[in-house]
Amino acid sequence: MPTFDLAVTPLRDLNQTLHDIVQGDNDLQFEVVNPRGHHAVAAGVHAPVSIDIRGSVGYYCGGMNDEAVITVHGSAGPGVGENMVSGRITVKGDASQYAGATGCGGLLVIEGNASSRCGISMKGIDIVVRGNIGHMSAFMAQAGNLVVLGDAGEALGDSLYEARIFVRGKVQSLGADCIEKEMRSEHIELLGRLLEKAGITDARPEEFSRYGSARKLYSFHVDNADAY
Amino acid sequence: MCGIVGLFLKDKSLEPQLGALLSSMLVTMTDRGPDSAGIAIYGDGDGDKAKITVQSASPKKDFAGLETELMRALDSYLSIEVKSTHAVITLPRNRLDDGRAAIAELRPDVRIMSSGDAIEIYKETGLPKDVVSRFSVTAMAGTHGIGHTRMATESAVTTLGAHPFSTGSDQCLVHNGSLSNHNNLRRELKHQGMTFETENDSEVAAAYLTAEMAKGKNLGEALESAVDDLDGFFTFVVGTKSGFGVVRDAIACKPAVMAETDRYVAFGSEYRALVSLPGIEAARVWEPEPATVYFWER
């Protein structure tokens, strides 16, 4: 298993190696040590490889990820998994602002807490957070699922489109056009599958509340002007 | 963008390393702000002595003979240590205000960076590594300090536009963000008697805190008021003679990471600014909440 020590190897060497992987290559497991808060660690990976990062990373770890399974054995800075396409990113510690922003697909699991703007403008990604999330999470989210086992901060789901939000704990406040919705059987099933995929066995789907768009702000109507 | 760092030591044995630790944190933040850099270091207050840090664009001319002239003007013993474009004047504490007045009269072009019992401020345009080396910051000891690497947005790239800003005795502030109501606030603060040296929004924030503390608030209470009265984006790290505070606006889009151990409290715009601190692997690391004041005092 190739190991990259970012205390001695330039980050560009790691990312270039990961970008150069083609079908048929044998090295499909990588380890990264001493990430020391570096930015863009394992960003733009486009291959079904597994990458274990031993320590905390800075901005945009796993950005644009396509197919890779990335595990951060530490915390992640702003924008982890931003614009992810597919694959899986797991953060063992906490994540900073806008985790999984604009993600189109794949699964982002944060085992600690996520900060503000988690899942902002998500477009199909699934995000599962074991702890709490900060304010303005899922702002303008368009598709995908945000699952939170802890509490959510202010203005959850502001100007939400069609993404689904499931929160087990308290929600400090809902943003414009975000409302609580009924948990129907199809949502219980969906949430059960998401929790299983995320490896969470100590939470039941029935314990969650579902939030989604009231669909009043899709297009401007003067009667709704006060809701913006 | 801008980068901010701060370090407040709890463990006395780390005090000789303060300058070195803070410099390393600051240099790591270079790519958040390569325009200018500055650092405020709080040393141990020395009994009845106080310090004024001054800066000159022509140090050879301005600092020559200043010691003798100031001693004559104040009729009191004092000493001057010149460091590149800056000089630290150590004088009896009860002559601090007279000293400031005498400097303004003797050398009208010299700028006062800071004054107080413990604070020294060094700031210049240029890369952080050059700024820390020209002032030998790595060799400095102290109890706490803050630093800033600037990417200019609201005012010009000049020495005076660099952070930290000090608008009161032993007080200073560094800022990442931009304020939107600084012109109005500056006008109000001028009415209250504050004076300003720049058009910089961050100087207004520093002066605001000074004015609030002059009303009897402690640093923590002044920071609480700042959340209500300042409009715009900000992450502030502030220092007083014995205190260290952090606050972010309610939107909190400017990055901030804090770490605390038994030996220190540290602040960085990014986690990588903290990675060289002793024992960081075992530290409690967290992101300060929006509109929430964090404040330590020794």
Short mmCIF file of C-alpha atoms in Angstrom, two decimals:
data_model
loop_
_atom_site.label_atom_id
_atom_site.label_comp_id
_atom_site.label_asym_id
_atom_site.label_seq_id
_atom_site.Cartn_x
_atom_site.Cartn_y
_atom_site.Cartn_z
CA MET A 1 0.00 0.00 0.00
CA PRO A 2 1.63 3.30 -1.07
CA THR A 3 2.04 5.77 1.80
CA PHE A 4 2.50 9.50 1.29
CA ASP A 5 4.02 11.49 4.13
CA LEU A 6 2.97 15.08 3.54
CA ALA A 7 5.62 16.30 5.98
CA VAL A 8 8.21 15.39 3.31
CA THR A 9 6.31 14.77 0.05
CA PRO A 10 4.68 17.70 -1.75
CA LEU A 11 0.87 17.53 -1.83
CA ARG A 12 0.98 17.84 -5.62
CA ASP A 13 2.81 14.50 -5.87
CA LEU A 14 0.04 12.78 -3.91
CA ASN A 15 -2.78 14.32 -5.93
CA GLN A 16 -1.02 13.75 -9.26
CA THR A 17 -0.49 10.07 -8.39
CA LEU A 18 -4.17 9.74 -7.51
CA HIS A 19 -5.23 11.52 -10.72
CA ASP A 20 -2.99 9.30 -12.87
CA ILE A 21 -4.67 6.06 -11.78
CA VAL A 22 -6.18 4.17 -14.71
CA GLN A 23 -8.27 1.04 -14.95
CA GLY A 24 -6.13 -2.06 -14.32
CA ASP A 25 -3.73 -0.42 -11.90
CA ASN A 26 -2.88 -2.58 -8.91
CA ASP A 27 -2.38 0.03 -6.20
CA LEU A 28 -5.89 0.78 -5.04
CA GLN A 29 -5.19 1.52 -1.37
CA PHE A 30 -3.36 4.61 -0.25
CA GLU A 31 -2.36 6.02 3.09
CA VAL A 32 -1.60 9.68 3.78
CA VAL A 33 0.24 10.63 6.96
CA ASN A 34 1.02 14.05 8.45
CA PRO A 35 -1.66 15.96 6.51
CA ARG A 36 -1.11 18.86 8.96
CA GLY A 37 -4.16 20.80 7.78
CA HIS A 38 -3.09 20.87 4.12
CA HIS A 39 -5.69 22.04 1.62
CA ALA A 40 -7.18 19.95 -1.19
CA VAL A 41 -5.84 16.61 0.05
CA ALA A 42 -7.11 13.89 -2.33
CA ALA A 43 -9.18 16.40 -4.31
CA GLY A 44 -10.35 15.49 -7.79
CA VAL A 45 -9.83 11.72 -7.45
CA HIS A 46 -11.55 9.87 -10.28
CA ALA A 47 -10.98 6.18 -9.53
CA PRO A 48 -12.36 3.47 -7.19
CA VAL A 49 -9.49 3.65 -4.71
CA SER A 50 -9.49 3.77 -0.94
CA ILE A 51 -7.53 6.53 0.81
CA ASP A 52 -6.89 6.70 4.56
CA ILE A 53 -5.76 10.11 5.78
CA ARG A 54 -4.20 9.91 9.25
CA GLY A 55 -4.74 13.33 10.81
CA SER A 56 -6.63 16.56 10.20
CA VAL A 57 -6.98 18.24 6.82
CA GLY A 58 -7.67 21.82 5.70
CA TYR A 59 -9.97 23.11 2.97
CA TYR A 60 -11.64 21.05 0.23
CA CYS A 61 -10.49 17.55 1.17
CA GLY A 62 -11.95 15.07 -1.31
CA GLY A 63 -13.43 17.87 -3.40
CA MET A 64 -15.09 16.67 -6.65
CA ASN A 65 -14.59 13.08 -5.47
CA ASP A 66 -15.70 10.50 -8.02
CA GLU A 67 -15.72 6.83 -6.92
CA ALA A 68 -13.02 7.01 -4.22
CA VAL A 69 -13.59 5.91 -0.63
CA ILE A 70 -11.79 8.48 1.52
CA THR A 71 -11.50 8.33 5.31
CA VAL A 72 -10.18 11.25 7.32
CA HIS A 73 -8.92 9.96 10.67
CA GLY A 74 -9.10 13.44 12.15
CA SER A 75 -11.08 16.61 11.46
CA ALA A 76 -11.74 18.36 8.16
CA GLY A 77 -11.60 22.06 7.30
CA PRO A 78 -14.09 24.02 5.19
CA GLY A 79 -15.64 22.42 2.11
CA VAL A 80 -14.89 18.73 2.68
CA GLY A 81 -16.39 16.76 -0.21
CA GLU A 82 -17.43 19.93 -2.03
CA ASN A 83 -19.04 19.07 -5.37
CA MET A 84 -18.63 15.34 -4.76
CA VAL A 85 -19.96 13.22 -7.62
CA SER A 86 -19.87 9.68 -6.22
CA GLY A 87 -17.97 7.48 -3.78
CA ARG A 88 -17.78 8.00 -0.06
CA ILE A 89 -16.00 10.30 2.34
CA THR A 90 -15.95 9.60 6.09
CA VAL A 91 -14.68 12.18 8.57
CA LYS A 92 -13.95 10.59 11.95
CA GLY A 93 -13.74 13.96 13.72
CA ASP A 94 -15.54 17.26 13.07
CA ALA A 95 -16.08 19.08 9.80
CA SER A 96 -15.90 22.85 9.32
CA GLN A 97 -18.15 25.05 7.19
CA TYR A 98 -20.04 23.97 4.05
CA ALA A 99 -19.31 20.25 4.23
CA GLY A 100 -20.59 18.52 1.11
CA ALA A 101 -21.57 21.80 -0.55
CA THR A 102 -23.02 21.44 -4.07
CA GLY A 103 -22.41 17.68 -3.96
CA CYS A 104 -24.11 15.83 -6.82
CA GLY A 105 -23.86 12.28 -5.47
CA GLY A 106 -22.06 9.88 -3.18
CA LEU A 107 -22.13 9.68 0.60
CA LEU A 108 -20.48 12.00 3.12
CA VAL A 109 -20.42 10.73 6.70
CA ILE A 110 -19.29 13.03 9.50
CA GLU A 111 -18.89 11.17 12.78
CA GLY A 112 -18.39 14.34 14.85
CA ASN A 113 -20.14 17.69 14.41
CA ALA A 114 -20.45 19.71 11.23
CA SER A 115 -20.29 23.48 11.30
CA SER A 116 -22.40 26.09 9.50
CA ARG A 117 -23.78 25.73 5.97
CA CYS A 118 -23.51 21.94 5.94
CA GLY A 119 -24.89 20.70 2.62
CA ILE A 120 -25.40 24.18 1.19
CA SER A 121 -26.79 23.88 -2.36
CA MET A 122 -26.55 20.07 -2.30
CA LYS A 123 -27.61 18.57 -5.61
CA GLY A 124 -27.98 14.85 -4.95
CA ILE A 125 -25.36 14.00 -2.33
CA ASP A 126 -26.33 12.13 0.85
CA ILE A 127 -24.83 13.59 4.04
CA VAL A 128 -25.05 11.84 7.42
CA VAL A 129 -23.85 13.72 10.50
CA ARG A 130 -23.66 11.88 13.80
CA GLY A 131 -23.32 15.08 15.88
CA ASN A 132 -24.80 18.54 15.40
CA ILE A 133 -24.83 20.88 12.41
CA GLY A 134 -24.47 24.68 12.42
CA HIS A 135 -26.57 27.51 11.08
CA MET A 136 -27.81 27.91 7.47
CA SER A 137 -27.41 24.22 6.71
CA ALA A 138 -28.93 22.88 3.48
CA PHE A 139 -29.41 26.47 2.27
CA MET A 140 -30.86 26.29 -1.28
CA ALA A 141 -30.40 22.52 -1.28
CA GLN A 142 -31.83 21.04 -4.45
CA ALA A 143 -31.65 17.25 -4.17
CA GLY A 144 -30.28 14.52 -1.92
CA ASN A 145 -30.63 13.79 1.80
CA LEU A 146 -29.20 15.45 4.89
CA VAL A 147 -29.42 13.25 8.00
CA VAL A 148 -28.51 14.69 11.39
CA LEU A 149 -28.48 12.61 14.56
CA GLY A 150 -27.86 15.62 16.80
CA ASP A 151 -29.27 19.16 16.69
CA ALA A 152 -29.48 21.69 13.86
CA GLY A 153 -28.62 25.41 14.14
CA GLU A 154 -30.56 28.42 12.94
CA ALA A 155 -32.29 28.78 9.58
CA LEU A 156 -32.22 25.13 8.61
CA GLY A 157 -33.12 24.55 4.97
CA ASP A 158 -33.50 28.21 4.05
CA SER A 159 -34.85 28.59 0.47
CA LEU A 160 -34.85 24.83 0.10
CA TYR A 161 -35.82 23.12 -3.16
CA GLU A 162 -36.32 19.35 -3.18
CA ALA A 163 -33.69 17.94 -0.82
CA ARG A 164 -34.91 16.01 2.23
CA ILE A 165 -33.68 16.81 5.73
CA PHE A 166 -33.98 14.38 8.66
CA VAL A 167 -33.06 15.61 12.15
CA ARG A 168 -33.21 13.52 15.32
CA GLY A 169 -32.48 16.33 17.78
CA LYS A 170 -33.68 19.91 18.15
CA VAL A 171 -33.86 22.43 15.32
CA GLN A 172 -33.06 25.93 16.49
CA SER A 173 -35.10 27.51 13.70
CA LEU A 174 -36.28 26.78 10.18
CA GLY A 175 -35.27 29.02 7.29
CA ALA A 176 -37.58 30.63 4.76
CA ASP A 177 -39.89 28.12 3.04
CA CYS A 178 -38.67 25.15 5.08
CA ILE A 179 -41.36 23.24 6.98
CA GLU A 180 -41.67 20.07 9.01
CA LYS A 181 -43.30 17.27 7.02
CA GLU A 182 -44.90 13.96 7.81
CA MET A 183 -42.62 10.89 8.10
CA ARG A 184 -44.34 8.45 5.77
CA SER A 185 -43.36 4.80 5.36
CA GLU A 186 -41.23 5.53 2.28
CA HIS A 187 -39.22 8.04 4.35
CA ILE A 188 -38.72 5.54 7.15
CA GLU A 189 -37.41 3.07 4.57
CA LEU A 190 -35.17 5.61 2.88
CA LEU A 191 -33.73 6.79 6.19
CA GLY A 192 -33.18 3.21 7.31
CA ARG A 193 -31.12 2.56 4.18
CA LEU A 194 -29.10 5.76 4.67
CA LEU A 195 -28.30 4.96 8.30
CA GLU A 196 -27.28 1.44 7.34
CA LYS A 197 -25.02 2.74 4.55
CA ALA A 198 -23.46 5.16 7.00
CA GLY A 199 -22.81 2.28 9.45
CA ILE A 200 -25.05 3.71 12.15
CA THR A 201 -26.76 1.05 14.20
CA ASP A 202 -27.81 2.92 17.34
CA ALA A 203 -30.46 5.21 15.85
CA ARG A 204 -33.89 4.25 14.55
CA PRO A 205 -35.56 6.10 11.63
CA GLU A 206 -38.71 6.62 13.73
CA GLU A 207 -36.75 8.94 16.05
CA PHE A 208 -36.24 11.54 13.31
CA SER A 209 -38.34 14.42 12.03
CA ARG A 210 -38.48 15.26 8.35
CA TYR A 211 -38.15 18.75 6.93
CA GLY A 212 -38.64 19.90 3.38
CA SER A 213 -39.69 22.72 1.11
CA ALA A 214 -43.10 24.38 1.37
CA ARG A 215 -42.58 25.13 -2.33
CA LYS A 216 -43.82 28.71 -2.07
CA LEU A 217 -40.62 30.41 -3.17
CA TYR A 218 -39.85 28.49 -6.37
CA SER A 219 -40.87 31.46 -8.47
CA PHE A 220 -41.56 34.96 -7.31
CA HIS A 221 -45.10 35.74 -6.27
CA VAL A 222 -45.79 39.08 -4.64
CA ASP A 223 -48.00 37.50 -1.96
CA ASN A 224 -44.95 35.61 -0.71
CA ALA A 225 -42.60 38.62 -0.67
CA ASP A 226 -42.54 38.65 3.14
CA ALA A 227 -41.29 35.08 3.26
CA TYR A 228 -37.95 35.80 1.60
CA MET B 1 -8.99 36.98 2.88
CA CYS B 2 -6.47 37.76 5.71
CA GLY B 3 -5.00 35.37 8.25
CA ILE B 4 -5.17 35.76 12.01
CA VAL B 5 -3.30 33.99 14.75
CA GLY B 6 -3.29 34.34 18.50
CA LEU B 7 -1.65 32.59 21.42
CA PHE B 8 -2.42 33.02 25.09
CA LEU B 9 -0.06 31.09 27.35
CA LYS B 10 -1.18 29.53 30.62
CA ASP B 11 2.10 27.70 31.26
CA LYS B 12 4.91 30.05 32.30
CA SER B 13 7.55 27.69 30.95
CA LEU B 14 6.37 28.41 27.39
CA GLU B 15 6.83 32.19 27.76
CA PRO B 16 10.39 32.31 26.36
CA GLN B 17 9.04 30.64 23.18
CA LEU B 18 6.07 32.95 22.60
CA GLY B 19 7.67 34.90 19.74
CA ALA B 20 8.90 31.77 18.01
CA LEU B 21 5.56 29.95 18.27
CA LEU B 22 3.57 32.97 17.14
CA SER B 23 5.96 33.68 14.24
CA SER B 24 5.63 30.15 12.93
CA MET B 25 1.83 30.40 13.12
CA LEU B 26 1.93 33.75 11.29
CA VAL B 27 4.24 32.63 8.50
CA THR B 28 1.97 29.62 7.85
CA MET B 29 -0.84 32.09 7.16
CA THR B 30 1.15 33.93 4.44
CA ASP B 31 -1.04 32.81 1.56
CA ARG B 32 -4.11 34.21 3.27
CA GLY B 33 -2.51 37.66 3.21
CA PRO B 34 0.83 38.53 1.62
CA ASP B 35 0.37 42.35 1.61
CA SER B 36 1.54 43.11 5.10
CA ALA B 37 1.97 41.51 8.47
CA GLY B 38 1.96 42.57 12.06
CA ILE B 39 2.32 41.16 15.49
CA ALA B 40 1.52 42.36 19.00
CA ILE B 41 3.44 40.79 21.86
CA TYR B 42 2.64 41.23 25.52
CA GLY B 43 5.73 40.94 27.67
CA ASP B 44 5.81 40.88 31.43
CA GLY B 45 4.98 44.34 32.70
CA ASP B 46 8.06 45.72 34.45
CA GLY B 47 7.04 47.35 37.72
CA ASP B 48 6.73 51.08 37.20
CA LYS B 49 7.93 51.12 33.59
CA ALA B 50 5.84 51.55 30.44
CA LYS B 51 6.60 51.20 26.74
CA ILE B 52 5.81 53.14 23.59
CA THR B 53 6.45 51.44 20.24
CA VAL B 54 6.97 53.90 17.39
CA GLN B 55 7.51 53.49 13.65
CA SER B 56 9.22 55.72 11.15
CA ALA B 57 9.52 55.71 7.36
CA SER B 58 13.03 57.21 7.81
CA PRO B 59 14.31 55.56 10.98
CA LYS B 60 17.92 56.77 10.64
CA LYS B 61 16.86 60.40 10.62
CA ASP B 62 13.99 60.15 13.10
CA PHE B 63 15.58 57.92 15.75
CA ALA B 64 18.95 59.71 15.79
CA GLY B 65 19.24 61.74 18.98
CA LEU B 66 15.64 60.96 19.97
CA GLU B 67 16.67 59.41 23.29
CA THR B 68 18.54 62.52 24.44
CA GLU B 69 15.88 64.90 23.19
CA LEU B 70 13.08 62.95 24.89
CA MET B 71 15.00 62.75 28.19
CA ARG B 72 15.49 66.50 28.07
CA ALA B 73 11.84 67.15 27.17
CA LEU B 74 10.53 64.90 29.94
CA ASP B 75 13.34 65.61 32.38
CA SER B 76 13.37 61.91 33.13
CA TYR B 77 15.49 58.83 32.42
CA LEU B 78 14.34 56.57 29.56
CA SER B 79 15.81 54.18 27.02
CA ILE B 80 15.25 53.48 23.35
CA GLU B 81 15.81 50.20 21.53
CA VAL B 82 15.76 50.57 17.74
CA LYS B 83 14.57 47.57 15.70
CA SER B 84 14.61 48.29 11.96
CA THR B 85 11.82 50.82 11.28
CA HIS B 86 10.47 50.55 14.83
CA ALA B 87 11.76 51.67 18.19
CA VAL B 88 10.64 50.73 21.68
CA ILE B 89 10.85 53.56 24.19
CA THR B 90 10.85 52.42 27.81
CA LEU B 91 9.96 55.19 30.25
CA PRO B 92 8.48 55.64 33.73
CA ARG B 93 4.83 54.64 33.70
CA ASN B 94 3.65 57.96 35.12
CA ARG B 95 5.23 59.77 32.16
CA LEU B 96 3.48 57.72 29.45
CA ASP B 97 1.07 60.44 28.30
CA ASP B 98 3.78 63.11 28.48
CA GLY B 99 6.01 60.79 26.46
CA ARG B 100 3.42 60.37 23.71
CA ALA B 101 2.94 64.15 23.56
CA ALA B 102 6.69 64.79 23.47
CA ILE B 103 7.18 62.28 20.62
CA ALA B 104 4.40 63.93 18.61
CA GLU B 105 6.04 67.30 19.10
CA LEU B 106 9.69 66.28 18.56
CA ARG B 107 9.07 63.89 15.66
CA PRO B 108 5.72 64.70 14.02
CA ASP B 109 6.34 62.11 11.25
CA VAL B 110 6.88 59.23 13.66
CA ARG B 111 3.84 57.01 14.16
CA ILE B 112 2.90 55.55 17.52
CA MET B 113 2.08 51.86 17.06
CA SER B 114 1.21 51.08 20.67
CA SER B 115 1.73 52.14 24.23
CA GLY B 116 1.16 50.56 27.60
CA ASP B 117 2.77 48.48 30.32
CA ALA B 118 3.28 45.28 28.37
CA ILE B 119 2.42 45.65 24.66
CA GLU B 120 4.82 46.02 21.72
CA ILE B 121 3.50 46.12 18.12
CA TYR B 122 5.56 45.54 14.99
CA LYS B 123 3.95 45.84 11.59
CA GLU B 124 5.07 46.54 8.06
CA THR B 125 4.16 45.86 4.46
CA GLY B 126 5.76 42.78 2.95
CA LEU B 127 5.72 39.06 3.48
CA PRO B 128 5.17 37.78 7.04
CA LYS B 129 8.52 35.92 7.07
CA ASP B 130 10.37 39.14 6.24
CA VAL B 131 8.41 41.13 8.79
CA VAL B 132 9.09 38.68 11.63
CA SER B 133 12.77 38.46 10.75
CA ARG B 134 13.43 42.21 10.51
CA PHE B 135 12.01 42.66 14.02
CA SER B 136 13.55 39.44 15.44
CA VAL B 137 10.11 38.40 16.68
CA THR B 138 11.19 34.77 17.07
CA ALA B 139 13.51 35.75 19.92
CA MET B 140 10.81 37.57 21.89
CA ALA B 141 9.35 36.26 25.13
CA GLY B 142 5.93 37.12 26.46
CA THR B 143 2.66 35.99 27.95
CA HIS B 144 0.34 36.34 24.95
CA GLY B 145 0.25 37.82 21.49
CA ILE B 146 -1.72 38.16 18.29
CA GLY B 147 -0.70 38.44 14.66
CA HIS B 148 -2.19 39.22 11.27
CA THR B 149 -1.35 38.67 7.62
CA ARG B 150 -3.25 41.09 5.45
CA MET B 151 -4.94 40.86 2.09
CA ALA B 152 -6.10 44.47 1.69
CA THR B 153 -9.76 45.02 0.82
CA GLU B 154 -11.07 48.14 2.57
CA SER B 155 -8.04 50.44 2.49
CA ALA B 156 -4.55 50.90 1.07
CA VAL B 157 -1.52 48.63 1.48
CA THR B 158 0.50 50.78 3.87
CA THR B 159 2.27 50.27 7.17
CA LEU B 160 -0.56 52.03 8.96
CA GLY B 161 -3.13 49.87 7.19
CA ALA B 162 -1.45 46.76 8.59
CA HIS B 163 -2.83 45.11 11.72
CA PRO B 164 -2.84 44.93 14.74
CA PHE B 165 -4.57 48.20 15.53
CA SER B 166 -4.02 49.66 18.95
CA THR B 167 -6.33 52.47 20.04
CA GLY B 168 -5.93 52.25 23.79
CA SER B 169 -3.27 51.49 26.35
CA ASP B 170 -2.24 47.82 26.11
CA GLN B 171 -5.17 47.11 23.78
CA CYS B 172 -5.02 45.75 20.25
CA LEU B 173 -7.18 44.05 17.65
CA VAL B 174 -6.74 42.02 14.47
CA HIS B 175 -9.60 41.54 12.05
CA ASN B 176 -10.51 39.22 9.21
CA GLY B 177 -13.51 40.51 7.31
CA SER B 178 -14.98 43.81 6.28
CA LEU B 179 -17.29 46.14 8.19
CA SER B 180 -20.14 47.89 6.44
CA ASN B 181 -21.00 50.55 9.03
CA HIS B 182 -17.49 51.76 9.81
CA ASN B 183 -17.94 55.28 8.41
CA ASN B 184 -20.94 55.97 10.59
CA LEU B 185 -19.28 54.44 13.63
CA ARG B 186 -16.12 56.44 13.03
CA ARG B 187 -18.17 59.65 13.03
CA GLU B 188 -19.88 58.70 16.29
CA LEU B 189 -16.60 57.72 17.93
CA LYS B 190 -15.00 61.00 16.83
CA HIS B 191 -17.84 62.81 18.60
CA GLN B 192 -16.90 60.86 21.71
CA GLY B 193 -13.33 62.14 21.37
CA MET B 194 -11.58 59.21 19.69
CA THR B 195 -8.94 60.01 17.07
CA PHE B 196 -8.16 57.98 13.95
CA GLU B 197 -5.01 57.60 11.93
CA THR B 198 -6.38 55.67 8.94
CA GLU B 199 -9.50 55.11 6.86
CA ASN B 200 -9.32 51.43 7.80
CA ASP B 201 -12.48 49.67 8.98
CA SER B 202 -10.52 47.57 11.47
CA GLU B 203 -9.21 50.66 13.25
CA VAL B 204 -12.85 51.61 13.86
CA ALA B 205 -13.48 48.22 15.46
CA ALA B 206 -10.44 48.69 17.72
CA ALA B 207 -11.55 52.21 18.67
CA TYR B 208 -15.08 50.96 19.32
CA LEU B 209 -13.79 48.40 21.84
CA THR B 210 -11.55 51.02 23.47
CA ALA B 211 -14.54 53.35 23.84
CA GLU B 212 -16.70 50.59 25.31
CA MET B 213 -13.99 49.61 27.79
CA ALA B 214 -13.56 53.27 28.73
CA LYS B 215 -17.21 53.11 29.86
CA GLY B 216 -16.16 50.49 32.41
CA LYS B 217 -16.86 47.29 30.52
CA ASN B 218 -14.32 44.49 30.57
CA LEU B 219 -13.06 43.06 27.28
CA GLY B 220 -15.66 40.28 27.28
CA GLU B 221 -18.52 42.75 27.77
CA ALA B 222 -17.12 45.09 25.10
CA LEU B 223 -17.03 42.18 22.65
CA GLU B 224 -20.67 41.33 23.50
CA SER B 225 -21.64 44.88 22.51
CA ALA B 226 -19.61 44.62 19.29
CA VAL B 227 -21.82 41.76 18.10
CA ASP B 228 -24.82 44.14 18.26
CA ASP B 229 -23.23 47.36 17.06
CA LEU B 230 -20.83 46.31 14.31
CA ASP B 231 -22.29 45.42 10.94
CA GLY B 232 -20.48 43.31 8.38
CA PHE B 233 -18.24 40.29 8.41
CA PHE B 234 -15.71 39.85 11.13
CA THR B 235 -13.60 37.50 13.09
CA PHE B 236 -11.77 39.52 15.74
CA VAL B 237 -8.95 38.46 18.00
CA VAL B 238 -8.16 41.03 20.64
CA GLY B 239 -5.63 41.47 23.40
CA THR B 240 -5.47 43.50 26.58
CA LYS B 241 -2.76 43.60 29.21
CA SER B 242 -4.11 40.48 30.87
CA GLY B 243 -6.80 39.23 28.49
CA PHE B 244 -7.35 37.51 25.18
CA GLY B 245 -10.68 37.46 23.35
CA VAL B 246 -12.27 36.09 20.19
CA VAL B 247 -15.58 36.93 18.55
CA ARG B 248 -17.21 36.28 15.17
CA ASP B 249 -20.25 37.94 13.59
CA ALA B 250 -23.59 36.13 13.40
CA ILE B 251 -23.03 34.91 9.83
CA ALA B 252 -19.54 33.60 10.72
CA CYS B 253 -18.28 33.04 7.20
CA LYS B 254 -14.71 34.06 8.04
CA PRO B 255 -12.88 30.95 9.17
CA ALA B 256 -11.70 30.35 12.72
CA VAL B 257 -10.26 27.44 14.65
CA MET B 258 -9.34 27.37 18.31
CA ALA B 259 -7.33 24.95 20.39
CA GLU B 260 -6.96 24.72 24.15
CA THR B 261 -4.67 22.65 26.34
CA ASP B 262 -3.50 22.99 29.94
CA ARG B 263 -0.61 25.07 28.58
CA TYR B 264 -2.25 27.53 26.15
CA VAL B 265 -5.23 28.81 24.19
CA ALA B 266 -4.52 29.27 20.48
CA PHE B 267 -6.40 30.80 17.59
CA GLY B 268 -5.84 30.37 13.85
CA SER B 269 -7.78 31.24 10.71
CA GLU B 270 -6.98 27.71 9.64
CA TYR B 271 -6.02 24.55 11.50
CA ARG B 272 -2.64 24.37 9.76
CA ALA B 273 -1.57 27.50 11.67
CA LEU B 274 -1.83 25.44 14.86
CA VAL B 275 -0.13 22.19 13.83
CA SER B 276 3.32 23.06 15.20
CA LEU B 277 2.11 23.95 18.71
CA PRO B 278 3.29 21.59 21.45
CA GLY B 279 0.71 18.93 22.30
CA ILE B 280 -1.73 19.99 19.58
CA GLU B 281 -2.63 16.34 18.89
CA ALA B 282 -4.21 16.10 22.33
CA ALA B 283 -5.70 19.61 22.40
CA ARG B 284 -9.41 20.37 22.45
CA VAL B 285 -9.94 21.83 18.98
CA TRP B 286 -13.17 23.60 18.03
CA GLU B 287 -14.67 26.20 15.76
CA PRO B 288 -15.92 29.27 17.66
CA GLU B 289 -19.70 29.70 17.37
CA PRO B 290 -21.13 32.76 15.60
CA ALA B 291 -21.99 35.81 17.73
CA THR B 292 -20.39 34.17 20.75
CA VAL B 293 -17.68 35.77 22.85
CA TYR B 294 -14.67 33.71 23.96
CA PHE B 295 -12.53 35.37 26.54
CA TRP B 296 -9.62 34.41 28.78
CA GLU B 297 -7.93 36.42 31.49
CA ARG B 298 -4.88 35.66 33.53
#
